[in-house]
JSON list of C-alpha atoms in Angstrom, two decimals:
[
{"chain": "Q", "resi": 1, "resn": "UNK", "atom": "CA", "xyz": [86.57, 141.26, 52.20]},
{"chain": "Q", "resi": 2, "resn": "UNK", "atom": "CA", "xyz": [85.47, 137.73, 52.83]},
{"chain": "Q", "resi": 3, "resn": "UNK", "atom": "CA", "xyz": [84.85, 136.73, 56.39]},
{"chain": "Q", "resi": 4, "resn": "UNK", "atom": "CA", "xyz": [87.53, 134.60, 57.99]},
{"chain": "Q", "resi": 5, "resn": "UNK", "atom": "CA", "xyz": [86.26, 131.22, 59.10]},
{"chain": "Q", "resi": 6, "resn": "UNK", "atom": "CA", "xyz": [86.97, 129.97, 62.53]},
{"chain": "Q", "resi": 7, "resn": "UNK", "atom": "CA", "xyz": [89.06, 127.06, 61.21]},
{"chain": "Q", "resi": 8, "resn": "UNK", "atom": "CA", "xyz": [91.22, 129.43, 59.18]},
{"chain": "Q", "resi": 9, "resn": "UNK", "atom": "CA", "xyz": [91.80, 131.71, 62.19]},
{"chain": "Q", "resi": 10, "resn": "UNK", "atom": "CA", "xyz": [92.83, 128.73, 64.29]},
{"chain": "Q", "resi": 11, "resn": "UNK", "atom": "CA", "xyz": [95.17, 127.50, 61.56]},
{"chain": "Q", "resi": 12, "resn": "UNK", "atom": "CA", "xyz": [96.93, 130.85, 61.45]},
{"chain": "Q", "resi": 13, "resn": "UNK", "atom": "CA", "xyz": [97.54, 130.67, 65.23]},
{"chain": "Q", "resi": 14, "resn": "UNK", "atom": "CA", "xyz": [95.36, 133.60, 66.24]},
{"chain": "Q", "resi": 15, "resn": "UNK", "atom": "CA", "xyz": [93.58, 133.76, 69.59]},
{"chain": "Q", "resi": 16, "resn": "UNK", "atom": "CA", "xyz": [90.12, 133.68, 68.02]},
{"chain": "Q", "resi": 17, "resn": "UNK", "atom": "CA", "xyz": [89.75, 129.94, 68.56]},
{"chain": "Q", "resi": 18, "resn": "UNK", "atom": "CA", "xyz": [88.07, 129.77, 71.94]},
{"chain": "Q", "resi": 19, "resn": "UNK", "atom": "CA", "xyz": [88.43, 125.98, 72.22]},
{"chain": "Q", "resi": 20, "resn": "UNK", "atom": "CA", "xyz": [92.19, 126.15, 71.79]},
{"chain": "Q", "resi": 21, "resn": "UNK", "atom": "CA", "xyz": [92.51, 128.84, 74.43]},
{"chain": "Q", "resi": 22, "resn": "UNK", "atom": "CA", "xyz": [90.45, 126.91, 76.97]},
{"chain": "Q", "resi": 23, "resn": "UNK", "atom": "CA", "xyz": [92.58, 123.83, 76.43]},
{"chain": "Q", "resi": 24, "resn": "UNK", "atom": "CA", "xyz": [95.79, 125.81, 77.14]},
{"chain": "Q", "resi": 25, "resn": "UNK", "atom": "CA", "xyz": [94.36, 127.24, 80.37]},
{"chain": "Q", "resi": 26, "resn": "UNK", "atom": "CA", "xyz": [93.26, 123.81, 81.48]},
{"chain": "Q", "resi": 27, "resn": "UNK", "atom": "CA", "xyz": [96.82, 122.47, 81.10]},
{"chain": "Q", "resi": 28, "resn": "UNK", "atom": "CA", "xyz": [98.31, 125.39, 82.94]},
{"chain": "Q", "resi": 29, "resn": "UNK", "atom": "CA", "xyz": [95.98, 125.07, 85.93]},
{"chain": "Q", "resi": 30, "resn": "UNK", "atom": "CA", "xyz": [96.06, 121.27, 86.14]},
{"chain": "Q", "resi": 31, "resn": "UNK", "atom": "CA", "xyz": [96.77, 120.26, 89.79]},
{"chain": "Q", "resi": 32, "resn": "UNK", "atom": "CA", "xyz": [99.86, 118.22, 90.43]},
{"chain": "Q", "resi": 33, "resn": "UNK", "atom": "CA", "xyz": [98.88, 115.97, 93.30]},
{"chain": "Q", "resi": 34, "resn": "UNK", "atom": "CA", "xyz": [96.25, 116.36, 95.97]},
{"chain": "Q", "resi": 35, "resn": "UNK", "atom": "CA", "xyz": [97.26, 115.81, 99.55]},
{"chain": "Q", "resi": 36, "resn": "UNK", "atom": "CA", "xyz": [94.83, 115.07, 102.29]},
{"chain": "Q", "resi": 37, "resn": "UNK", "atom": "CA", "xyz": [95.56, 115.42, 105.97]},
{"chain": "Q", "resi": 38, "resn": "UNK", "atom": "CA", "xyz": [95.69, 112.07, 107.73]},
{"chain": "Q", "resi": 39, "resn": "UNK", "atom": "CA", "xyz": [92.70, 111.27, 109.91]},
{"chain": "Q", "resi": 40, "resn": "UNK", "atom": "CA", "xyz": [93.42, 111.39, 113.60]},
{"chain": "Q", "resi": 41, "resn": "UNK", "atom": "CA", "xyz": [92.99, 107.70, 114.36]},
{"chain": "Q", "resi": 42, "resn": "UNK", "atom": "CA", "xyz": [94.29, 105.76, 117.32]},
{"chain": "Q", "resi": 43, "resn": "UNK", "atom": "CA", "xyz": [97.22, 104.62, 115.20]},
{"chain": "Q", "resi": 44, "resn": "UNK", "atom": "CA", "xyz": [98.17, 108.20, 114.25]},
{"chain": "Q", "resi": 45, "resn": "UNK", "atom": "CA", "xyz": [97.93, 109.37, 117.86]},
{"chain": "Q", "resi": 46, "resn": "UNK", "atom": "CA", "xyz": [100.30, 106.62, 118.90]},
{"chain": "Q", "resi": 47, "resn": "UNK", "atom": "CA", "xyz": [102.64, 107.53, 116.01]},
{"chain": "Q", "resi": 48, "resn": "UNK", "atom": "CA", "xyz": [102.59, 111.16, 117.26]},
{"chain": "Q", "resi": 49, "resn": "UNK", "atom": "CA", "xyz": [103.64, 109.98, 120.72]},
{"chain": "Q", "resi": 50, "resn": "UNK", "atom": "CA", "xyz": [106.53, 107.98, 119.17]},
{"chain": "Q", "resi": 51, "resn": "UNK", "atom": "CA", "xyz": [107.65, 111.13, 117.29]},
{"chain": "Q", "resi": 52, "resn": "UNK", "atom": "CA", "xyz": [107.59, 113.13, 120.53]},
{"chain": "Q", "resi": 53, "resn": "UNK", "atom": "CA", "xyz": [109.44, 110.48, 122.52]},
{"chain": "Q", "resi": 54, "resn": "UNK", "atom": "CA", "xyz": [112.22, 110.21, 119.94]},
{"chain": "Q", "resi": 55, "resn": "UNK", "atom": "CA", "xyz": [112.57, 114.02, 119.84]},
{"chain": "Q", "resi": 56, "resn": "UNK", "atom": "CA", "xyz": [112.82, 114.25, 123.64]},
{"chain": "Q", "resi": 57, "resn": "UNK", "atom": "CA", "xyz": [115.43, 111.48, 123.77]},
{"chain": "Q", "resi": 58, "resn": "UNK", "atom": "CA", "xyz": [117.52, 113.18, 121.10]},
{"chain": "Q", "resi": 59, "resn": "UNK", "atom": "CA", "xyz": [117.45, 116.45, 123.03]},
{"chain": "Q", "resi": 60, "resn": "UNK", "atom": "CA", "xyz": [118.56, 114.64, 126.19]},
{"chain": "Q", "resi": 61, "resn": "UNK", "atom": "CA", "xyz": [121.51, 112.97, 124.43]},
{"chain": "Q", "resi": 62, "resn": "UNK", "atom": "CA", "xyz": [123.82, 116.03, 124.45]},
{"chain": "Q", "resi": 63, "resn": "UNK", "atom": "CA", "xyz": [122.95, 116.78, 128.09]},
{"chain": "Q", "resi": 64, "resn": "UNK", "atom": "CA", "xyz": [123.97, 113.25, 129.05]},
{"chain": "Q", "resi": 65, "resn": "UNK", "atom": "CA", "xyz": [127.13, 113.55, 126.94]},
{"chain": "Q", "resi": 66, "resn": "UNK", "atom": "CA", "xyz": [128.10, 116.83, 128.64]},
{"chain": "Q", "resi": 67, "resn": "UNK", "atom": "CA", "xyz": [127.61, 115.17, 132.02]},
{"chain": "Q", "resi": 68, "resn": "UNK", "atom": "CA", "xyz": [129.76, 112.21, 130.99]},
{"chain": "Q", "resi": 69, "resn": "UNK", "atom": "CA", "xyz": [132.59, 114.32, 129.60]},
{"chain": "Q", "resi": 70, "resn": "UNK", "atom": "CA", "xyz": [132.40, 116.60, 132.65]},
{"chain": "Q", "resi": 71, "resn": "UNK", "atom": "CA", "xyz": [132.81, 113.62, 135.01]},
{"chain": "Q", "resi": 72, "resn": "UNK", "atom": "CA", "xyz": [135.57, 112.19, 132.82]},
{"chain": "Q", "resi": 73, "resn": "UNK", "atom": "CA", "xyz": [137.40, 115.49, 133.23]},
{"chain": "Q", "resi": 74, "resn": "UNK", "atom": "CA", "xyz": [137.11, 115.35, 137.04]},
{"chain": "Q", "resi": 75, "resn": "UNK", "atom": "CA", "xyz": [134.29, 117.89, 137.24]},
{"chain": "Q", "resi": 76, "resn": "UNK", "atom": "CA", "xyz": [136.48, 120.89, 136.37]},
{"chain": "Q", "resi": 77, "resn": "UNK", "atom": "CA", "xyz": [136.89, 122.92, 133.18]},
{"chain": "Q", "resi": 78, "resn": "UNK", "atom": "CA", "xyz": [140.64, 122.24, 133.05]},
{"chain": "Q", "resi": 79, "resn": "UNK", "atom": "CA", "xyz": [140.05, 118.50, 133.48]},
{"chain": "Q", "resi": 80, "resn": "UNK", "atom": "CA", "xyz": [137.36, 118.66, 130.78]},
{"chain": "Q", "resi": 81, "resn": "UNK", "atom": "CA", "xyz": [139.76, 120.23, 128.28]},
{"chain": "Q", "resi": 82, "resn": "UNK", "atom": "CA", "xyz": [142.48, 117.77, 129.20]},
{"chain": "Q", "resi": 83, "resn": "UNK", "atom": "CA", "xyz": [140.15, 114.76, 128.80]},
{"chain": "Q", "resi": 84, "resn": "UNK", "atom": "CA", "xyz": [139.07, 115.90, 125.33]},
{"chain": "Q", "resi": 85, "resn": "UNK", "atom": "CA", "xyz": [142.62, 116.68, 124.30]},
{"chain": "Q", "resi": 86, "resn": "UNK", "atom": "CA", "xyz": [143.89, 113.27, 125.40]},
{"chain": "Q", "resi": 87, "resn": "UNK", "atom": "CA", "xyz": [140.99, 111.35, 123.86]},
{"chain": "Q", "resi": 88, "resn": "UNK", "atom": "CA", "xyz": [140.08, 112.56, 120.33]},
{"chain": "Q", "resi": 89, "resn": "UNK", "atom": "CA", "xyz": [137.42, 109.87, 120.06]},
{"chain": "Q", "resi": 90, "resn": "UNK", "atom": "CA", "xyz": [135.64, 111.48, 122.99]},
{"chain": "Q", "resi": 91, "resn": "UNK", "atom": "CA", "xyz": [135.72, 114.78, 121.15]},
{"chain": "Q", "resi": 92, "resn": "UNK", "atom": "CA", "xyz": [134.13, 113.27, 118.05]},
{"chain": "Q", "resi": 93, "resn": "UNK", "atom": "CA", "xyz": [131.43, 111.67, 120.21]},
{"chain": "Q", "resi": 94, "resn": "UNK", "atom": "CA", "xyz": [130.82, 115.03, 121.86]},
{"chain": "Q", "resi": 95, "resn": "UNK", "atom": "CA", "xyz": [130.36, 116.71, 118.44]},
{"chain": "Q", "resi": 96, "resn": "UNK", "atom": "CA", "xyz": [128.04, 113.88, 117.35]},
{"chain": "Q", "resi": 97, "resn": "UNK", "atom": "CA", "xyz": [125.93, 114.37, 120.49]},
{"chain": "Q", "resi": 98, "resn": "UNK", "atom": "CA", "xyz": [125.66, 118.11, 119.87]},
{"chain": "Q", "resi": 99, "resn": "UNK", "atom": "CA", "xyz": [124.03, 117.36, 116.45]},
{"chain": "Q", "resi": 100, "resn": "UNK", "atom": "CA", "xyz": [121.09, 115.52, 118.02]},
{"chain": "Q", "resi": 101, "resn": "UNK", "atom": "CA", "xyz": [118.94, 118.62, 118.86]},
{"chain": "Q", "resi": 102, "resn": "UNK", "atom": "CA", "xyz": [119.20, 119.58, 115.19]},
{"chain": "Q", "resi": 103, "resn": "UNK", "atom": "CA", "xyz": [117.85, 116.17, 114.20]},
{"chain": "Q", "resi": 104, "resn": "UNK", "atom": "CA", "xyz": [115.05, 116.49, 116.78]},
{"chain": "Q", "resi": 105, "resn": "UNK", "atom": "CA", "xyz": [114.15, 119.88, 115.23]},
{"chain": "Q", "resi": 106, "resn": "UNK", "atom": "CA", "xyz": [114.10, 118.35, 111.72]},
{"chain": "Q", "resi": 107, "resn": "UNK", "atom": "CA", "xyz": [111.80, 115.58, 112.98]},
{"chain": "Q", "resi": 108, "resn": "UNK", "atom": "CA", "xyz": [109.28, 118.33, 113.79]},
{"chain": "Q", "resi": 109, "resn": "UNK", "atom": "CA", "xyz": [109.02, 119.21, 110.08]},
{"chain": "Q", "resi": 110, "resn": "UNK", "atom": "CA", "xyz": [108.93, 115.53, 109.13]},
{"chain": "Q", "resi": 111, "resn": "UNK", "atom": "CA", "xyz": [105.96, 115.03, 111.45]},
{"chain": "Q", "resi": 112, "resn": "UNK", "atom": "CA", "xyz": [104.13, 118.11, 110.08]},
{"chain": "Q", "resi": 113, "resn": "UNK", "atom": "CA", "xyz": [104.52, 116.95, 106.47]},
{"chain": "Q", "resi": 114, "resn": "UNK", "atom": "CA", "xyz": [103.47, 113.40, 107.34]},
{"chain": "Q", "resi": 115, "resn": "UNK", "atom": "CA", "xyz": [100.30, 114.62, 109.05]},
{"chain": "Q", "resi": 116, "resn": "UNK", "atom": "CA", "xyz": [99.55, 116.89, 106.12]},
{"chain": "Q", "resi": 117, "resn": "UNK", "atom": "CA", "xyz": [99.61, 113.87, 103.77]},
{"chain": "Q", "resi": 118, "resn": "UNK", "atom": "CA", "xyz": [103.09, 114.40, 102.33]},
{"chain": "Q", "resi": 119, "resn": "UNK", "atom": "CA", "xyz": [104.40, 110.96, 103.26]},
{"chain": "Q", "resi": 120, "resn": "UNK", "atom": "CA", "xyz": [107.07, 111.03, 100.54]},
{"chain": "Q", "resi": 121, "resn": "UNK", "atom": "CA", "xyz": [108.79, 114.02, 102.14]},
{"chain": "Q", "resi": 122, "resn": "UNK", "atom": "CA", "xyz": [108.62, 112.37, 105.56]},
{"chain": "Q", "resi": 123, "resn": "UNK", "atom": "CA", "xyz": [109.94, 108.96, 104.44]},
{"chain": "Q", "resi": 124, "resn": "UNK", "atom": "CA", "xyz": [112.78, 110.47, 102.30]},
{"chain": "Q", "resi": 125, "resn": "UNK", "atom": "CA", "xyz": [113.92, 112.73, 105.13]},
{"chain": "Q", "resi": 126, "resn": "UNK", "atom": "CA", "xyz": [113.84, 109.87, 107.67]},
{"chain": "Q", "resi": 127, "resn": "UNK", "atom": "CA", "xyz": [115.96, 107.72, 105.35]},
{"chain": "Q", "resi": 128, "resn": "UNK", "atom": "CA", "xyz": [118.44, 110.62, 105.03]},
{"chain": "Q", "resi": 129, "resn": "UNK", "atom": "CA", "xyz": [118.48, 111.18, 108.80]},
{"chain": "Q", "resi": 130, "resn": "UNK", "atom": "CA", "xyz": [119.17, 107.48, 109.41]},
{"chain": "Q", "resi": 131, "resn": "UNK", "atom": "CA", "xyz": [122.15, 107.68, 107.00]},
{"chain": "Q", "resi": 132, "resn": "UNK", "atom": "CA", "xyz": [123.39, 110.76, 108.88]},
{"chain": "Q", "resi": 133, "resn": "UNK", "atom": "CA", "xyz": [122.99, 109.06, 112.25]},
{"chain": "Q", "resi": 134, "resn": "UNK", "atom": "CA", "xyz": [124.93, 106.01, 111.01]},
{"chain": "Q", "resi": 135, "resn": "UNK", "atom": "CA", "xyz": [127.85, 108.28, 110.06]},
{"chain": "Q", "resi": 136, "resn": "UNK", "atom": "CA", "xyz": [127.54, 110.14, 113.37]},
{"chain": "Q", "resi": 137, "resn": "UNK", "atom": "CA", "xyz": [127.72, 106.70, 115.02]},
{"chain": "Q", "resi": 138, "resn": "UNK", "atom": "CA", "xyz": [124.83, 107.53, 117.30]},
{"chain": "Q", "resi": 139, "resn": "UNK", "atom": "CA", "xyz": [122.96, 104.30, 118.01]},
{"chain": "Q", "resi": 140, "resn": "UNK", "atom": "CA", "xyz": [120.13, 106.11, 119.85]},
{"chain": "Q", "resi": 141, "resn": "UNK", "atom": "CA", "xyz": [119.43, 108.30, 116.82]},
{"chain": "Q", "resi": 142, "resn": "UNK", "atom": "CA", "xyz": [119.58, 105.38, 114.38]},
{"chain": "Q", "resi": 143, "resn": "UNK", "atom": "CA", "xyz": [117.12, 103.32, 116.44]},
{"chain": "Q", "resi": 144, "resn": "UNK", "atom": "CA", "xyz": [114.80, 106.30, 117.02]},
{"chain": "Q", "resi": 145, "resn": "UNK", "atom": "CA", "xyz": [114.60, 107.40, 113.36]},
{"chain": "Q", "resi": 146, "resn": "UNK", "atom": "CA", "xyz": [114.31, 103.78, 112.19]},
{"chain": "Q", "resi": 147, "resn": "UNK", "atom": "CA", "xyz": [111.41, 103.22, 114.61]},
{"chain": "Q", "resi": 148, "resn": "UNK", "atom": "CA", "xyz": [109.59, 106.30, 113.28]},
{"chain": "Q", "resi": 149, "resn": "UNK", "atom": "CA", "xyz": [110.21, 105.23, 109.65]},
{"chain": "Q", "resi": 150, "resn": "UNK", "atom": "CA", "xyz": [108.94, 101.75, 110.39]},
{"chain": "Q", "resi": 151, "resn": "UNK", "atom": "CA", "xyz": [105.88, 103.25, 112.03]},
{"chain": "Q", "resi": 152, "resn": "UNK", "atom": "CA", "xyz": [104.89, 105.46, 109.08]},
{"chain": "Q", "resi": 153, "resn": "UNK", "atom": "CA", "xyz": [106.07, 103.17, 106.23]},
{"chain": "Q", "resi": 154, "resn": "UNK", "atom": "CA", "xyz": [102.81, 101.24, 105.92]},
{"chain": "Q", "resi": 155, "resn": "UNK", "atom": "CA", "xyz": [100.89, 104.55, 105.75]},
{"chain": "Q", "resi": 156, "resn": "UNK", "atom": "CA", "xyz": [102.93, 106.16, 102.96]},
{"chain": "Q", "resi": 157, "resn": "UNK", "atom": "CA", "xyz": [102.44, 103.43, 100.36]},
{"chain": "Q", "resi": 158, "resn": "UNK", "atom": "CA", "xyz": [103.10, 105.01, 96.96]},
{"chain": "Q", "resi": 159, "resn": "UNK", "atom": "CA", "xyz": [103.61, 108.51, 98.36]},
{"chain": "Q", "resi": 160, "resn": "UNK", "atom": "CA", "xyz": [107.41, 108.29, 98.09]},
{"chain": "Q", "resi": 161, "resn": "UNK", "atom": "CA", "xyz": [107.21, 107.58, 94.37]},
{"chain": "Q", "resi": 162, "resn": "UNK", "atom": "CA", "xyz": [104.67, 110.36, 93.83]},
{"chain": "Q", "resi": 163, "resn": "UNK", "atom": "CA", "xyz": [106.91, 112.78, 95.77]},
{"chain": "Q", "resi": 164, "resn": "UNK", "atom": "CA", "xyz": [109.91, 111.92, 93.57]},
{"chain": "Q", "resi": 165, "resn": "UNK", "atom": "CA", "xyz": [107.87, 112.36, 90.38]},
{"chain": "Q", "resi": 166, "resn": "UNK", "atom": "CA", "xyz": [106.42, 115.66, 91.50]},
{"chain": "Q", "resi": 167, "resn": "UNK", "atom": "CA", "xyz": [109.46, 117.34, 93.03]},
{"chain": "Q", "resi": 168, "resn": "UNK", "atom": "CA", "xyz": [112.13, 116.24, 90.54]},
{"chain": "Q", "resi": 169, "resn": "UNK", "atom": "CA", "xyz": [115.81, 116.61, 91.39]},
{"chain": "Q", "resi": 170, "resn": "UNK", "atom": "CA", "xyz": [115.82, 120.29, 92.43]},
{"chain": "Q", "resi": 171, "resn": "UNK", "atom": "CA", "xyz": [112.76, 120.02, 94.63]},
{"chain": "Q", "resi": 172, "resn": "UNK", "atom": "CA", "xyz": [114.03, 116.78, 96.22]},
{"chain": "Q", "resi": 173, "resn": "UNK", "atom": "CA", "xyz": [117.34, 118.43, 97.11]},
{"chain": "Q", "resi": 174, "resn": "UNK", "atom": "CA", "xyz": [115.44, 121.38, 98.65]},
{"chain": "Q", "resi": 175, "resn": "UNK", "atom": "CA", "xyz": [113.21, 119.07, 100.69]},
{"chain": "Q", "resi": 176, "resn": "UNK", "atom": "CA", "xyz": [116.22, 117.04, 101.87]},
{"chain": "Q", "resi": 177, "resn": "UNK", "atom": "CA", "xyz": [118.43, 120.06, 102.68]},
{"chain": "Q", "resi": 178, "resn": "UNK", "atom": "CA", "xyz": [118.26, 119.47, 106.45]},
{"chain": "Q", "resi": 179, "resn": "UNK", "atom": "CA", "xyz": [119.02, 115.76, 106.17]},
{"chain": "Q", "resi": 180, "resn": "UNK", "atom": "CA", "xyz": [121.91, 116.56, 103.80]},
{"chain": "Q", "resi": 181, "resn": "UNK", "atom": "CA", "xyz": [123.41, 118.90, 106.39]},
{"chain": "Q", "resi": 182, "resn": "UNK", "atom": "CA", "xyz": [123.23, 116.10, 108.97]},
{"chain": "Q", "resi": 183, "resn": "UNK", "atom": "CA", "xyz": [124.89, 113.73, 106.48]},
{"chain": "Q", "resi": 184, "resn": "UNK", "atom": "CA", "xyz": [127.66, 116.25, 105.85]},
{"chain": "Q", "resi": 185, "resn": "UNK", "atom": "CA", "xyz": [128.33, 116.57, 109.60]},
{"chain": "Q", "resi": 186, "resn": "UNK", "atom": "CA", "xyz": [128.20, 112.81, 109.92]},
{"chain": "Q", "resi": 187, "resn": "UNK", "atom": "CA", "xyz": [130.68, 112.40, 107.10]},
{"chain": "Q", "resi": 188, "resn": "UNK", "atom": "CA", "xyz": [133.09, 114.77, 108.90]},
{"chain": "Q", "resi": 189, "resn": "UNK", "atom": "CA", "xyz": [132.74, 112.79, 112.11]},
{"chain": "Q", "resi": 190, "resn": "UNK", "atom": "CA", "xyz": [133.18, 109.46, 110.30]},
{"chain": "Q", "resi": 191, "resn": "UNK", "atom": "CA", "xyz": [136.30, 110.76, 108.56]},
{"chain": "Q", "resi": 192, "resn": "UNK", "atom": "CA", "xyz": [137.70, 112.01, 111.86]},
{"chain": "Q", "resi": 193, "resn": "UNK", "atom": "CA", "xyz": [137.02, 108.65, 113.49]},
{"chain": "Q", "resi": 194, "resn": "UNK", "atom": "CA", "xyz": [138.78, 106.86, 110.58]},
{"chain": "Q", "resi": 195, "resn": "UNK", "atom": "CA", "xyz": [141.79, 109.15, 110.88]},
{"chain": "Q", "resi": 196, "resn": "UNK", "atom": "CA", "xyz": [141.97, 108.55, 114.64]},
{"chain": "Q", "resi": 197, "resn": "UNK", "atom": "CA", "xyz": [141.81, 104.81, 114.18]},
{"chain": "Q", "resi": 198, "resn": "UNK", "atom": "CA", "xyz": [144.58, 104.97, 111.56]},
{"chain": "Q", "resi": 199, "resn": "UNK", "atom": "CA", "xyz": [146.89, 107.01, 113.80]}
]
């Protein structure tokens, strides 16, 4: 039997062609995008302080709202229930304030991804959180998230586009799941406010 040449074996699709096999492995193990942790410069340390300040303020918002509603109700539980029953707008504002610790918690992950070099994740989530805060009608949250986004925007040049290309639709939705929950809660509050204004 005549010996089979290497070219003939490759043409028949066998695994005897070492070059073809190496090419396939190289494609399978090709890295998607390399991320590098951001150097701890003076700018990044100040950015970290802004993150922390915004998170603390967002956690304080519901405490202040509880105190306000408590005083509006005369400092008693019965008065509190009566005040919320008589003023539905106050109830919506109360629900909006209770969402702020969730947003502060999500900012923790935004900060971690930003420091790890995943600026696309950070920027996209901040944009989503700003949209949610607008629907929640929380000016403090809007200003805080917008300040953080403005602070990191110059450092994430091109990373948002790379994140979209790498993650595709399914990955983007998974990364934005927390911000989407905030937007859903905000949409409910915005709808309730619209219904109250129409009544």
